[in-house]
PDB file of C-alpha atoms in Angstrom:
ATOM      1  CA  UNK A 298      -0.746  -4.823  17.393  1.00 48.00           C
ATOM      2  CA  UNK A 299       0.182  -8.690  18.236  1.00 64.00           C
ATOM      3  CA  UNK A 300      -1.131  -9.968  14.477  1.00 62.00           C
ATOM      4  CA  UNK A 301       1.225  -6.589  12.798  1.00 66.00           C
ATOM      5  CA  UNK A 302       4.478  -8.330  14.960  1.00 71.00           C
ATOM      6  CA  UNK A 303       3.043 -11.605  13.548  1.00 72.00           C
ATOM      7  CA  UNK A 304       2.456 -10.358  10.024  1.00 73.00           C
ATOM      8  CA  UNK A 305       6.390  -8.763  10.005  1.00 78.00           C
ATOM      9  CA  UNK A 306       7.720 -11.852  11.568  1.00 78.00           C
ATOM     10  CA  UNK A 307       6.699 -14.156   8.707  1.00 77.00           C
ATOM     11  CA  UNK A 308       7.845 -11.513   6.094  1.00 78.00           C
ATOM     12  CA  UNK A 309      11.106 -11.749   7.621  1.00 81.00           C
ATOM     13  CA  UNK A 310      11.488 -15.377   7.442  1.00 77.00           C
ATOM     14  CA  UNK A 311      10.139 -15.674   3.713  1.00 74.00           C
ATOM     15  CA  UNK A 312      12.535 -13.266   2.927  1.00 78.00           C
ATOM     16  CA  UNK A 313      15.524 -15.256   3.864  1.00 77.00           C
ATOM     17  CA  UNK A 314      15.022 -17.063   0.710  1.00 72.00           C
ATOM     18  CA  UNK A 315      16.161 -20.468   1.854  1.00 80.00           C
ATOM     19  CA  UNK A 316      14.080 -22.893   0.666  1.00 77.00           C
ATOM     20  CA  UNK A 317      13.803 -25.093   3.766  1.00 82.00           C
ATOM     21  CA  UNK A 318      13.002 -22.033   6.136  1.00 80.00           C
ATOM     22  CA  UNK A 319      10.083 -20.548   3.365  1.00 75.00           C
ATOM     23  CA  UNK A 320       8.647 -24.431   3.519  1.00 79.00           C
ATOM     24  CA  UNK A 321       8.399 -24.261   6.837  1.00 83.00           C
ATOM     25  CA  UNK A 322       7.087 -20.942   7.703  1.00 78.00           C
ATOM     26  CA  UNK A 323       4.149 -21.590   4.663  1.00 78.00           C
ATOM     27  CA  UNK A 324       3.916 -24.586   6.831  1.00 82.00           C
ATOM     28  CA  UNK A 325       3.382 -22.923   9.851  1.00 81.00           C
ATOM     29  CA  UNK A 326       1.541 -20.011   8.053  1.00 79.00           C
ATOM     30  CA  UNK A 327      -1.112 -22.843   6.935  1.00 80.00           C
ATOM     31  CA  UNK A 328      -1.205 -24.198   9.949  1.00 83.00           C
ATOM     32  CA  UNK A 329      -2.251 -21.063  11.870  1.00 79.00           C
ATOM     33  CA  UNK A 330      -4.545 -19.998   9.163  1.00 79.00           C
ATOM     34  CA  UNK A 331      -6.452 -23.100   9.569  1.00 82.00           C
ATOM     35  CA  UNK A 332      -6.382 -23.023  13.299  1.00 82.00           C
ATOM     36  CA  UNK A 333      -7.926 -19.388  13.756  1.00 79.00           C
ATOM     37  CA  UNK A 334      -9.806 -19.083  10.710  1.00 79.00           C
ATOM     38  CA  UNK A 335     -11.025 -15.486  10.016  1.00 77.00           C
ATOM     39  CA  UNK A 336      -9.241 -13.718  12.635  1.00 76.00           C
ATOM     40  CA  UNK A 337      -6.245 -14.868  10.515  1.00 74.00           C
ATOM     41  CA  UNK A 338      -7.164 -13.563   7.167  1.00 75.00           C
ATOM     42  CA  UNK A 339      -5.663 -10.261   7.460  1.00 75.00           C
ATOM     43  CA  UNK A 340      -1.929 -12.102   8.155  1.00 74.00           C
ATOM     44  CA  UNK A 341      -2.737 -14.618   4.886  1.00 74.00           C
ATOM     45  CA  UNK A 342      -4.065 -11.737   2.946  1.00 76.00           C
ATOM     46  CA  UNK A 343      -0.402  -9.591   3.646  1.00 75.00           C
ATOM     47  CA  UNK A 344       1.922 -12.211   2.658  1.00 76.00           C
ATOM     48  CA  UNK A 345       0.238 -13.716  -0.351  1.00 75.00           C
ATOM     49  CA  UNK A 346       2.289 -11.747  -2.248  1.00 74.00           C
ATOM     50  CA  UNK A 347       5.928 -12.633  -0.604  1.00 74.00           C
ATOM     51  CA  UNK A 348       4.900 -16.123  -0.865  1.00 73.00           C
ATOM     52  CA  UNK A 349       3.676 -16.331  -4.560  1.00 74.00           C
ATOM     53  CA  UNK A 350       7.275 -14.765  -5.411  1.00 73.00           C
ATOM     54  CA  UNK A 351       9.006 -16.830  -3.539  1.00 71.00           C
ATOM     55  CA  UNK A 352       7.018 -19.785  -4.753  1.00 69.00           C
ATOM     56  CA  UNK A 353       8.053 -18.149  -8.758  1.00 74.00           C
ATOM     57  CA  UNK A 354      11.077 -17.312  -8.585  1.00 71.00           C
ATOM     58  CA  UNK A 355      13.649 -18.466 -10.695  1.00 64.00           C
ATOM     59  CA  UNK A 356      16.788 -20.626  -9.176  1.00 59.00           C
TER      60      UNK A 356
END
C-alpha cells in the first residue's frame, strides 16, 4: 500500500512539468532507489516512463 502512495506521489510531482521540481524528484527518486535497492524496483520500474517523457520533451 505505502510504495502505491509513494509510486502516485512521484507521478504527481513529474507531472508538474517544471523543470526544477522533475530534477529534484529524479533526484530524490535516485536517491531512494539506491538506498533500498530491490524493494524499490517496482516504484523505478512505474515511472520510467513519466520520466523518459519528461526527460524528451520538446520546450
Amino acid at each position: 500500500m505505502e510504495l502505491f502512495l509513494c509510486k502516485d506521489a512521484f507521478r504527481v510531482e513529474l507531472a508538474d512539468h517544471r523543470p526544477a521540481v522533475v530534477k529534484q524528484t529524479c533526484g530524490l527518486l535516485g536517491a531512494l532507489a539506491w538506498a533500498c535497492g530491490a524493494s524499490f524496483t517496482c516504484i523505478v520500474e512505474a515511472l520510467l516512463v513519466p520520466i523518459l517523457l519528461m526527460a524528451t520533451k520538446k520546450k
